[in-house]
JSON list of C-alpha atoms in Angstrom, two decimals:
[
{"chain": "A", "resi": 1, "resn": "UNK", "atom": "CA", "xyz": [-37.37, -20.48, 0.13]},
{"chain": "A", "resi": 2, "resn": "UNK", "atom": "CA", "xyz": [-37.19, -16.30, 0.08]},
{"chain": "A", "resi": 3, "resn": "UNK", "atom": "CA", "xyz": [-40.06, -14.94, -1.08]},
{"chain": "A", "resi": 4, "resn": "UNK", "atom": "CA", "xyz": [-37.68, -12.94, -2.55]},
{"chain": "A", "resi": 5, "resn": "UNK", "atom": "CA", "xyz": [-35.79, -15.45, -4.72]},
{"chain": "A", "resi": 6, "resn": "UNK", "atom": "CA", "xyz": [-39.19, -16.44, -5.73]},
{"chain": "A", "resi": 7, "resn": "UNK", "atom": "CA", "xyz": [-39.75, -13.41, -7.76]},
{"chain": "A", "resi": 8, "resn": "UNK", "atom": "CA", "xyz": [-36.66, -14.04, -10.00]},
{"chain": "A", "resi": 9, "resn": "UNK", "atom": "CA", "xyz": [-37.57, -16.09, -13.24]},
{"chain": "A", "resi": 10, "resn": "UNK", "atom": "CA", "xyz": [-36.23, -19.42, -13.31]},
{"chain": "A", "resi": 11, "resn": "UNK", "atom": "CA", "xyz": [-32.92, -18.18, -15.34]},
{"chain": "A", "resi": 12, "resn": "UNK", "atom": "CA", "xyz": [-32.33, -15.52, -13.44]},
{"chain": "A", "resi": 13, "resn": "UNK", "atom": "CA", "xyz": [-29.63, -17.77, -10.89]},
{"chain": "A", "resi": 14, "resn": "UNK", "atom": "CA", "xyz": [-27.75, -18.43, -14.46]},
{"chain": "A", "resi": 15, "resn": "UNK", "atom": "CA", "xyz": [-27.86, -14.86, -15.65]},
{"chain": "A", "resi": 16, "resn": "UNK", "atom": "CA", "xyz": [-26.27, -13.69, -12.70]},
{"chain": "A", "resi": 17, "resn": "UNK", "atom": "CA", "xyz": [-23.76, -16.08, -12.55]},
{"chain": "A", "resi": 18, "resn": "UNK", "atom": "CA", "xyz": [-22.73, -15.94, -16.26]},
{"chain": "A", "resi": 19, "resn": "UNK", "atom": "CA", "xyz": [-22.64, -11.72, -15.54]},
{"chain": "A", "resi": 20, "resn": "UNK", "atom": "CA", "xyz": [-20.98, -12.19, -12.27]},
{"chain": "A", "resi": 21, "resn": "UNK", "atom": "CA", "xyz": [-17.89, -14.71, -13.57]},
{"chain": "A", "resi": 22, "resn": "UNK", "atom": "CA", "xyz": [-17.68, -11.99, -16.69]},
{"chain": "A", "resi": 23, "resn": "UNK", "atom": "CA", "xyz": [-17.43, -9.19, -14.15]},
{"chain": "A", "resi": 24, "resn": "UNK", "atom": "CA", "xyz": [-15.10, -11.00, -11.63]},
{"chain": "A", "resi": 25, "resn": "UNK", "atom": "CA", "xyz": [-12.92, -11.56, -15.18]},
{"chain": "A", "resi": 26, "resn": "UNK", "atom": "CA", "xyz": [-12.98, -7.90, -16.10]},
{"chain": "A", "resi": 27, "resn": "UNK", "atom": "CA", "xyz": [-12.29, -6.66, -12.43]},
{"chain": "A", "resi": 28, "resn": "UNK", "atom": "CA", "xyz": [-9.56, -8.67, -11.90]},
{"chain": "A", "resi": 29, "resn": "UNK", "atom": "CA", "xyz": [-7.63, -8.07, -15.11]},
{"chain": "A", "resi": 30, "resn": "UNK", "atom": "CA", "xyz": [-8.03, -4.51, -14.65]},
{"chain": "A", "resi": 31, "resn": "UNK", "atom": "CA", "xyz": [-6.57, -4.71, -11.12]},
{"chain": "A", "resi": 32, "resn": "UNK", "atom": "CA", "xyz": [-3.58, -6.76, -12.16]},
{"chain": "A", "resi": 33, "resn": "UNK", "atom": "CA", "xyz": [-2.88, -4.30, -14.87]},
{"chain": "A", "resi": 34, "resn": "UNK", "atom": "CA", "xyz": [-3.41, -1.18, -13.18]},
{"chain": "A", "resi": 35, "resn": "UNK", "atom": "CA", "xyz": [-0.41, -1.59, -10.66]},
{"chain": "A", "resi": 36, "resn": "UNK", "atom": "CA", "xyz": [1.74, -2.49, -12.79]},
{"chain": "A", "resi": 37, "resn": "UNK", "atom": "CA", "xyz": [1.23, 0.66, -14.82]},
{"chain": "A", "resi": 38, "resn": "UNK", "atom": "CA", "xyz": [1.68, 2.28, -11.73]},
{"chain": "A", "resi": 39, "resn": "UNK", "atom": "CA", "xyz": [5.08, 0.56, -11.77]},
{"chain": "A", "resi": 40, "resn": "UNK", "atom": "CA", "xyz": [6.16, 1.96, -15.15]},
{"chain": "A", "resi": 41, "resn": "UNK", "atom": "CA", "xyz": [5.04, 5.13, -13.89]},
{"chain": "A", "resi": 42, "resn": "UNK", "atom": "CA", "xyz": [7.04, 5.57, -10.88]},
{"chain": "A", "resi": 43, "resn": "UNK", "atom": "CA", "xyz": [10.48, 4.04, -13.12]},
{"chain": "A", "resi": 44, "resn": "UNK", "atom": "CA", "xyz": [9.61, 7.09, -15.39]},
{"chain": "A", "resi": 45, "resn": "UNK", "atom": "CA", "xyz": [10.63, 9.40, -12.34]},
{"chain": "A", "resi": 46, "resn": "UNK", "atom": "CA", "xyz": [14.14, 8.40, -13.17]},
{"chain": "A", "resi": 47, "resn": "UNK", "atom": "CA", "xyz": [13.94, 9.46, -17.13]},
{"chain": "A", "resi": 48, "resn": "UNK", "atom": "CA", "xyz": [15.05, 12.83, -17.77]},
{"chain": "A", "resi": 49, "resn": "UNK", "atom": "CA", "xyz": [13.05, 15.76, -17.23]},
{"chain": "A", "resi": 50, "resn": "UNK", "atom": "CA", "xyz": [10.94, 16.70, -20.61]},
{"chain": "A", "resi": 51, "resn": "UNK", "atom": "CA", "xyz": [10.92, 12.74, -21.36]},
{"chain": "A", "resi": 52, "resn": "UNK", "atom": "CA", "xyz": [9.85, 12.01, -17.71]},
{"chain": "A", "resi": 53, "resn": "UNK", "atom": "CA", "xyz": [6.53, 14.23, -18.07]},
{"chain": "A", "resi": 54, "resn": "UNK", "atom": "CA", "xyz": [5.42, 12.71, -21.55]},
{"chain": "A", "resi": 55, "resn": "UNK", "atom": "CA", "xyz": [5.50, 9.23, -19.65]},
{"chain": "A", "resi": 56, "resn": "UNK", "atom": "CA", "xyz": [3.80, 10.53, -16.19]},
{"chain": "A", "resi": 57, "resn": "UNK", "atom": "CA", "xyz": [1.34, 12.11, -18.13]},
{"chain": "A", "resi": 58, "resn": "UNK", "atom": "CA", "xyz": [0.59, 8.95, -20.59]},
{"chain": "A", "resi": 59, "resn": "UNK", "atom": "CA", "xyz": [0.69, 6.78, -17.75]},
{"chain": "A", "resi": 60, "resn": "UNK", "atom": "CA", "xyz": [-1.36, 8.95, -15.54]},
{"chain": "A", "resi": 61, "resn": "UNK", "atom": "CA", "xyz": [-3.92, 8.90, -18.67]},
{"chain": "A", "resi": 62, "resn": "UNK", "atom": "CA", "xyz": [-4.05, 5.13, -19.03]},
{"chain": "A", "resi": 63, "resn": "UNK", "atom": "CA", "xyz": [-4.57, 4.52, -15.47]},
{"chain": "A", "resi": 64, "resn": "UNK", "atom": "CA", "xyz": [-7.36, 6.86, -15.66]},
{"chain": "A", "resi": 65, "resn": "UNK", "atom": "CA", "xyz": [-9.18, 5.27, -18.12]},
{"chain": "A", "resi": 66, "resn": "UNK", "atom": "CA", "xyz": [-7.96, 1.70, -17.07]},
{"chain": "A", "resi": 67, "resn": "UNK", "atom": "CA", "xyz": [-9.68, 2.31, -13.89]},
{"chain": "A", "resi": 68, "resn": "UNK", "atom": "CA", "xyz": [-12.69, 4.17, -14.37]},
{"chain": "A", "resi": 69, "resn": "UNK", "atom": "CA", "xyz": [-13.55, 2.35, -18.05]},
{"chain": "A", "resi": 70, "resn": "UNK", "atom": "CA", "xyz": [-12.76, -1.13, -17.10]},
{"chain": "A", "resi": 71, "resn": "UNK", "atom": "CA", "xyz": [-12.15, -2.16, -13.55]},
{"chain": "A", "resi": 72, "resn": "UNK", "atom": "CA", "xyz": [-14.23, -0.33, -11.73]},
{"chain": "A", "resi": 73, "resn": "UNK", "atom": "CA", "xyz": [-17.57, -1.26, -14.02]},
{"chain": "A", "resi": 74, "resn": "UNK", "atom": "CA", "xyz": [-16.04, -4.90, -14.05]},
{"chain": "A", "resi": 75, "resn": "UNK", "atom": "CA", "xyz": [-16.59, -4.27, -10.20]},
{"chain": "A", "resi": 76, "resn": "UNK", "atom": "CA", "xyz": [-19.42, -3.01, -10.05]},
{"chain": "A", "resi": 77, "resn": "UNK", "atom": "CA", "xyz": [-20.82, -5.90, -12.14]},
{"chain": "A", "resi": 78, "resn": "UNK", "atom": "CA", "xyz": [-19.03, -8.22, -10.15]},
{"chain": "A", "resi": 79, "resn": "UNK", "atom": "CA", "xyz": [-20.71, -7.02, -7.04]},
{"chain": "A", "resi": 80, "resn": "UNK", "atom": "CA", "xyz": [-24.21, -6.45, -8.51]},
{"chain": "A", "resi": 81, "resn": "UNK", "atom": "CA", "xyz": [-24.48, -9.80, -9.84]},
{"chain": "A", "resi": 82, "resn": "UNK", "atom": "CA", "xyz": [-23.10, -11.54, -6.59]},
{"chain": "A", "resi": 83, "resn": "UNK", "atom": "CA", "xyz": [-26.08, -9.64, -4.59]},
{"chain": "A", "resi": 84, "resn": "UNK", "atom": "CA", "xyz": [-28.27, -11.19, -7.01]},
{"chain": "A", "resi": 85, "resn": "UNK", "atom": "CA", "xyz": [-27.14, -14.47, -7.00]},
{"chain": "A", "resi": 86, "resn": "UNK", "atom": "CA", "xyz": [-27.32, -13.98, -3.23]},
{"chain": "A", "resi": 87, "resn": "UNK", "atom": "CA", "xyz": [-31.07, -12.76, -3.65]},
{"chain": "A", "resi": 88, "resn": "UNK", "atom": "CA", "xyz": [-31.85, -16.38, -5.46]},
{"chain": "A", "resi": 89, "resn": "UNK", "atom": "CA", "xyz": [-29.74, -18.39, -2.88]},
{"chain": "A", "resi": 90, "resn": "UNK", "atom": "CA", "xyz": [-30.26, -16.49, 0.62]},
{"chain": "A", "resi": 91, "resn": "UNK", "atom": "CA", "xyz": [-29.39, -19.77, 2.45]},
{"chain": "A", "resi": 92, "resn": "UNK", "atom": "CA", "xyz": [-25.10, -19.25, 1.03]},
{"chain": "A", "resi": 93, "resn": "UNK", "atom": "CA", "xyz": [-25.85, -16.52, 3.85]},
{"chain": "A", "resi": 94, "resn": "UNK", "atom": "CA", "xyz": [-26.14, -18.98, 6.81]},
{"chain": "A", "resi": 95, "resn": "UNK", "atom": "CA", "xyz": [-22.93, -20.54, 5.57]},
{"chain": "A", "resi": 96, "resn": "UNK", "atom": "CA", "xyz": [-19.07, -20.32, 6.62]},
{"chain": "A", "resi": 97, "resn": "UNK", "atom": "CA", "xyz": [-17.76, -20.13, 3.22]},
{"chain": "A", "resi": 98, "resn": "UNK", "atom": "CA", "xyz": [-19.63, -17.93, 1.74]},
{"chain": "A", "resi": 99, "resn": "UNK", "atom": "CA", "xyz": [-18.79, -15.49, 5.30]},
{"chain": "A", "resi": 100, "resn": "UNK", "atom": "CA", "xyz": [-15.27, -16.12, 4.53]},
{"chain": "A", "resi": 101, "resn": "UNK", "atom": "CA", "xyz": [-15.64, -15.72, 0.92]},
{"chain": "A", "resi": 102, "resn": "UNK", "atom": "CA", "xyz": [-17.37, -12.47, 1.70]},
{"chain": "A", "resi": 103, "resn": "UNK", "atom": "CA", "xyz": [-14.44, -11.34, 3.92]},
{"chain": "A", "resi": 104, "resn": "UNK", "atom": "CA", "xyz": [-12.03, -12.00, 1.18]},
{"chain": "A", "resi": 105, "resn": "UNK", "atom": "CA", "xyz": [-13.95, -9.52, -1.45]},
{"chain": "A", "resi": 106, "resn": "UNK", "atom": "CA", "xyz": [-14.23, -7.15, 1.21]},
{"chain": "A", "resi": 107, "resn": "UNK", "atom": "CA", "xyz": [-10.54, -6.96, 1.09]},
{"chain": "A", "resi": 108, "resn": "UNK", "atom": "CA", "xyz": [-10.71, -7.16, -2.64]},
{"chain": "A", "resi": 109, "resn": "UNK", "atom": "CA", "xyz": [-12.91, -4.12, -2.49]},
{"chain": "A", "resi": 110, "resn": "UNK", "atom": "CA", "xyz": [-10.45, -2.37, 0.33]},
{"chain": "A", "resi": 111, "resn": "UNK", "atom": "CA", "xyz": [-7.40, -3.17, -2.35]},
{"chain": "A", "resi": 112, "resn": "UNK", "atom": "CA", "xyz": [-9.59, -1.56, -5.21]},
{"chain": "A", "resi": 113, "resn": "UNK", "atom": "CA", "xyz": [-10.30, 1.92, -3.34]},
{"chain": "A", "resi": 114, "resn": "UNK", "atom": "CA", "xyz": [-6.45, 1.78, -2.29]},
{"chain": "A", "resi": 115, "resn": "UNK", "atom": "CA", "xyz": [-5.85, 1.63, -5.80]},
{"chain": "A", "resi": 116, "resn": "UNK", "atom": "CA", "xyz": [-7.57, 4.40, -6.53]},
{"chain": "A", "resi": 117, "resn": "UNK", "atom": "CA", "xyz": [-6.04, 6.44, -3.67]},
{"chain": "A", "resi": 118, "resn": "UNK", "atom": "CA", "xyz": [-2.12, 5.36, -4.86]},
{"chain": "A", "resi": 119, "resn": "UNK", "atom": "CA", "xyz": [-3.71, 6.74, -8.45]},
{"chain": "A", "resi": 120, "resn": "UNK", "atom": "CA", "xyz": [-4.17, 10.22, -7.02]},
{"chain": "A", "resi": 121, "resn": "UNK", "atom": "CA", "xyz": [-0.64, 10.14, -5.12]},
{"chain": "A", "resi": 122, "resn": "UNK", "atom": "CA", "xyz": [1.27, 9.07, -8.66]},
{"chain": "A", "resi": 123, "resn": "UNK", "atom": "CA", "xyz": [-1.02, 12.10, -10.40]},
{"chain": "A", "resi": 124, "resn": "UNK", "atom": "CA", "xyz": [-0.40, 14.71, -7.44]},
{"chain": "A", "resi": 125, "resn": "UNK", "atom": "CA", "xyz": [3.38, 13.75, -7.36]},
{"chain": "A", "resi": 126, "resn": "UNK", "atom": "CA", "xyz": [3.11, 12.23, -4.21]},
{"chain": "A", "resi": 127, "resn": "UNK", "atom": "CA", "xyz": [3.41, 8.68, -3.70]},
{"chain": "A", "resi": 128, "resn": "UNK", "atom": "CA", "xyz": [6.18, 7.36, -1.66]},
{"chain": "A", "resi": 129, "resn": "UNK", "atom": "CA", "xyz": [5.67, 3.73, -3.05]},
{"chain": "A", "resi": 130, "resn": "UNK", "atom": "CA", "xyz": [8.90, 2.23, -4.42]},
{"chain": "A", "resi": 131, "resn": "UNK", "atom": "CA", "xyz": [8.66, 0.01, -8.19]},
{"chain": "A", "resi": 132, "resn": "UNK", "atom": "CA", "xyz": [9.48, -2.86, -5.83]},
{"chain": "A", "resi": 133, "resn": "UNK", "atom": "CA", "xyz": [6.85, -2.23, -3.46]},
{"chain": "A", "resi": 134, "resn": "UNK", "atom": "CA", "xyz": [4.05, -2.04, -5.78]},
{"chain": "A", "resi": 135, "resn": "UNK", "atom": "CA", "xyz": [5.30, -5.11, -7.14]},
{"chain": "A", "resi": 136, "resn": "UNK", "atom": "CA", "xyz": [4.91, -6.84, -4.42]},
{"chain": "A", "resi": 137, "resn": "UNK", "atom": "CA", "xyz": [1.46, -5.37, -4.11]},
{"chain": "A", "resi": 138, "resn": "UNK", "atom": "CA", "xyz": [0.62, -6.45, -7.35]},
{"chain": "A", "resi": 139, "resn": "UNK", "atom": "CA", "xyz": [0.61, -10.00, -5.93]},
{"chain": "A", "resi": 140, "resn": "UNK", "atom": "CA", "xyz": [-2.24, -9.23, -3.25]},
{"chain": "A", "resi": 141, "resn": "UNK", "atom": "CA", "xyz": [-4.67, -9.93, -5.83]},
{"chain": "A", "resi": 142, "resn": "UNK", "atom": "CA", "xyz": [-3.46, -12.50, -7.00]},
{"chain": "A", "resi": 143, "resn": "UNK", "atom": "CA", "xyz": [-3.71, -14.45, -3.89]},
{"chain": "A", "resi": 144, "resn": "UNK", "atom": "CA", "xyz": [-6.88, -13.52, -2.98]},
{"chain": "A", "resi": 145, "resn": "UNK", "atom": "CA", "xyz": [-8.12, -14.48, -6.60]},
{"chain": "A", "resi": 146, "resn": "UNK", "atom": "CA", "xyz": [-7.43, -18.37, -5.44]},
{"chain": "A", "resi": 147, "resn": "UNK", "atom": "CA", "xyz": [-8.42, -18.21, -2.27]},
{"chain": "A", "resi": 148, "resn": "UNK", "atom": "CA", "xyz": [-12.21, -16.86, -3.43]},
{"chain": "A", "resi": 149, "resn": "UNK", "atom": "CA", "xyz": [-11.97, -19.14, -6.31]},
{"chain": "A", "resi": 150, "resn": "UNK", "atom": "CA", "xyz": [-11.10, -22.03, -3.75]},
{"chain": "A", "resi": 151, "resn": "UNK", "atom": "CA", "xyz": [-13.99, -21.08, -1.35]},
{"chain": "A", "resi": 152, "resn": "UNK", "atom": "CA", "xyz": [-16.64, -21.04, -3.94]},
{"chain": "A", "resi": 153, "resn": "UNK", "atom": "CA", "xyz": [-15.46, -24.57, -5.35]},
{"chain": "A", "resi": 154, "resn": "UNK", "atom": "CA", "xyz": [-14.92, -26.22, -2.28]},
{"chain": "A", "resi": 155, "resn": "UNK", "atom": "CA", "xyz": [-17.73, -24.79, -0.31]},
{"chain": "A", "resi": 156, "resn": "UNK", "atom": "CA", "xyz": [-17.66, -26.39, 2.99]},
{"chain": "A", "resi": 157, "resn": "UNK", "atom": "CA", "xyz": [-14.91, -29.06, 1.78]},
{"chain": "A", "resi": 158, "resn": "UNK", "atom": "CA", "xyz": [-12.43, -26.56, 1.79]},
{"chain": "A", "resi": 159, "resn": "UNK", "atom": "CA", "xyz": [-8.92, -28.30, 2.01]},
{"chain": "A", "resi": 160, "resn": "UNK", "atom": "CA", "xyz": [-6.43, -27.91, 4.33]},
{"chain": "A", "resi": 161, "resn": "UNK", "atom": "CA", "xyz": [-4.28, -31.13, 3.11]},
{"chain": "A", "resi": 162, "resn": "UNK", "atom": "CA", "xyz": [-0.97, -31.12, 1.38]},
{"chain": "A", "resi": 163, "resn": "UNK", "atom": "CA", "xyz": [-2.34, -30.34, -1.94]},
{"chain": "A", "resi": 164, "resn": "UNK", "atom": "CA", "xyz": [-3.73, -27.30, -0.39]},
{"chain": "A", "resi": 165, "resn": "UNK", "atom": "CA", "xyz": [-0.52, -26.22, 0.96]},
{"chain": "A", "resi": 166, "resn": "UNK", "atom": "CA", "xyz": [1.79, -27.61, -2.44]},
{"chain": "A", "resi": 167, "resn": "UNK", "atom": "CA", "xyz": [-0.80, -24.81, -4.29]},
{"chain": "A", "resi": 168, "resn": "UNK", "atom": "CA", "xyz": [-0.15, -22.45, -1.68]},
{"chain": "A", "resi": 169, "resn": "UNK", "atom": "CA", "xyz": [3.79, -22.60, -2.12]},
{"chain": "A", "resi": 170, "resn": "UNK", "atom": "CA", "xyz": [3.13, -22.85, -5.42]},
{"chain": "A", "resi": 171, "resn": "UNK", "atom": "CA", "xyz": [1.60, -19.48, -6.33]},
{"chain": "A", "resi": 172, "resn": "UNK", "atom": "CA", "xyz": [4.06, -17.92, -3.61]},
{"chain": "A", "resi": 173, "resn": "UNK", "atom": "CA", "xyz": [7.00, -19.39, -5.45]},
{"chain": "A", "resi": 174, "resn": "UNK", "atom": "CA", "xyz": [5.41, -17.74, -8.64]},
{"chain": "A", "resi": 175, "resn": "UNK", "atom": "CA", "xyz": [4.88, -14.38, -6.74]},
{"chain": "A", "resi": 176, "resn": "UNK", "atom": "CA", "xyz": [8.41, -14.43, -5.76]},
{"chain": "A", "resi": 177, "resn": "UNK", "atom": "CA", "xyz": [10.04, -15.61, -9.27]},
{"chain": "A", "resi": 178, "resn": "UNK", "atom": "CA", "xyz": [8.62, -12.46, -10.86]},
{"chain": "A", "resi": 179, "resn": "UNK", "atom": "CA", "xyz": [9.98, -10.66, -8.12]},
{"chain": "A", "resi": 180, "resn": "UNK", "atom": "CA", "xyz": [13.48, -12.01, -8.62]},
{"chain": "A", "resi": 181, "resn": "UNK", "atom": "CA", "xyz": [13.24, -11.91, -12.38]},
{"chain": "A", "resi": 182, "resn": "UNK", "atom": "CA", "xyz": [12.01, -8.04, -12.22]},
{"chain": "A", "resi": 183, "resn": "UNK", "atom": "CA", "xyz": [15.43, -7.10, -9.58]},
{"chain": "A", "resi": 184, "resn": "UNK", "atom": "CA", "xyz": [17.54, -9.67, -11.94]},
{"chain": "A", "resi": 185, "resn": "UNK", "atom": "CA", "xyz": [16.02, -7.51, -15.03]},
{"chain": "A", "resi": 186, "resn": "UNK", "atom": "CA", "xyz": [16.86, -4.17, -13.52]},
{"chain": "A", "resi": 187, "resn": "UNK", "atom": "CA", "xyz": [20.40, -5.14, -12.14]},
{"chain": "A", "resi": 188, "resn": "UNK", "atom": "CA", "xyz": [20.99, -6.29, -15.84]},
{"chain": "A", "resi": 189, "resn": "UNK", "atom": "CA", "xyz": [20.10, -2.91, -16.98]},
{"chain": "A", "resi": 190, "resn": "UNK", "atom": "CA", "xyz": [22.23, -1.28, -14.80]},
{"chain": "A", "resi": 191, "resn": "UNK", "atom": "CA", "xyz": [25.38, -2.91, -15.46]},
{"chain": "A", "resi": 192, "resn": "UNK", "atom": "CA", "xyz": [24.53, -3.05, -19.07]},
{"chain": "A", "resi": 193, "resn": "UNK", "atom": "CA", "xyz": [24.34, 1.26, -18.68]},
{"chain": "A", "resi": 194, "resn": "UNK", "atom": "CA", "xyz": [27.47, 1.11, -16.36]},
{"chain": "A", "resi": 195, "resn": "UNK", "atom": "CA", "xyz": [29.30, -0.74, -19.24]},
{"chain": "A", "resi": 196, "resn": "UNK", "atom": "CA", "xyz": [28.28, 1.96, -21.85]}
]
């Protein structure tokens, strides 16, 4: 055993975990919100002009807060508490799951900064992302969210059956209905506006 882990008090591994599942909980919902408002806010670009800045500039002030009130500390919580439960159970180091699962938040993290970089190109005027292409982003986490979840429960066990694979297609048939639902929605709209 570390001699660090044996400077944490014997509640310390459940602390961290109860902090780090509340943080993971926070992160994620502000992630899977904060794309899609970047959604809304690139459809306002076809508004017209005074109504167009009101929603920029509302939607450009939610995703501000969104991001810097609620995902980011639900990161930063996330990631604190996963050092510490690291710091009580240093062996998870020496083992493949946990290196994949590591890999996976590193991408997580990657995705979170991008965020934050597509943020500044909606507020600056310059993003060249279409509403379709950020919906499609909007799935990334969403995936990686089950794999990480997978790793942790599975450990070393980690499936690679038909179960496995029926989840797999499942949650890429679910990324893909809300993709046809969202192009059936808008095509809807438009013929709706064409009949007008």
């Amino acid at each position: 055993m570390s001699l660090l882990a044996l400077s944490w008090p014997p509640e310390a591994y459940l602390w961290f975990k109860t902090l780090h599942i509340v943080g993971v909980v926070v992160w994620f919902a502000g992630l899977f919100y904060l794309v899609r408002l970047f959604i809304y806010h690139r459809e306002a670009e076809e508004l017209d002009a005074p109504l167009r800045q009101a929603f920029q500039d509302q939607y450009a002030l939610m995703e501000r807060r969104l991001a810097n009130i609620i995902t980011t500390p639900g990161m930063v919580v996330a990631v604190v508490c996963a050092a510490g439960l690291l710091s009580v159970n240093p062996a998870w180091l020496q083992q493949g799951w946990m290196h994949a699962k590591l890999a996976f938040v590193a991408a997580l993290l990657a995705y979170h900064a991008f965020c934050y970089r597509l943020m500044g190109q909606l507020q600056g005027g310059r993003c060249s992302w279409s509403p379709k292409q950020l919906r499609a982003l909007n799935e990334l986490p969403t995936l990686l969210l089950v794999i990480v979840v997978m790793l942790v429960v599975f450990k070393a066990q980690f499936p690679t059956g038909a179960a496995t694979w029926f989840i797999v297609a499942l949650v890429v048939f679910m990324a893909a209905s809300i993709q046809f639902y969202a192009r059936w929605r808008r095509l809807r709209a438009e013929r709706l506006a064409a009949g007008a």
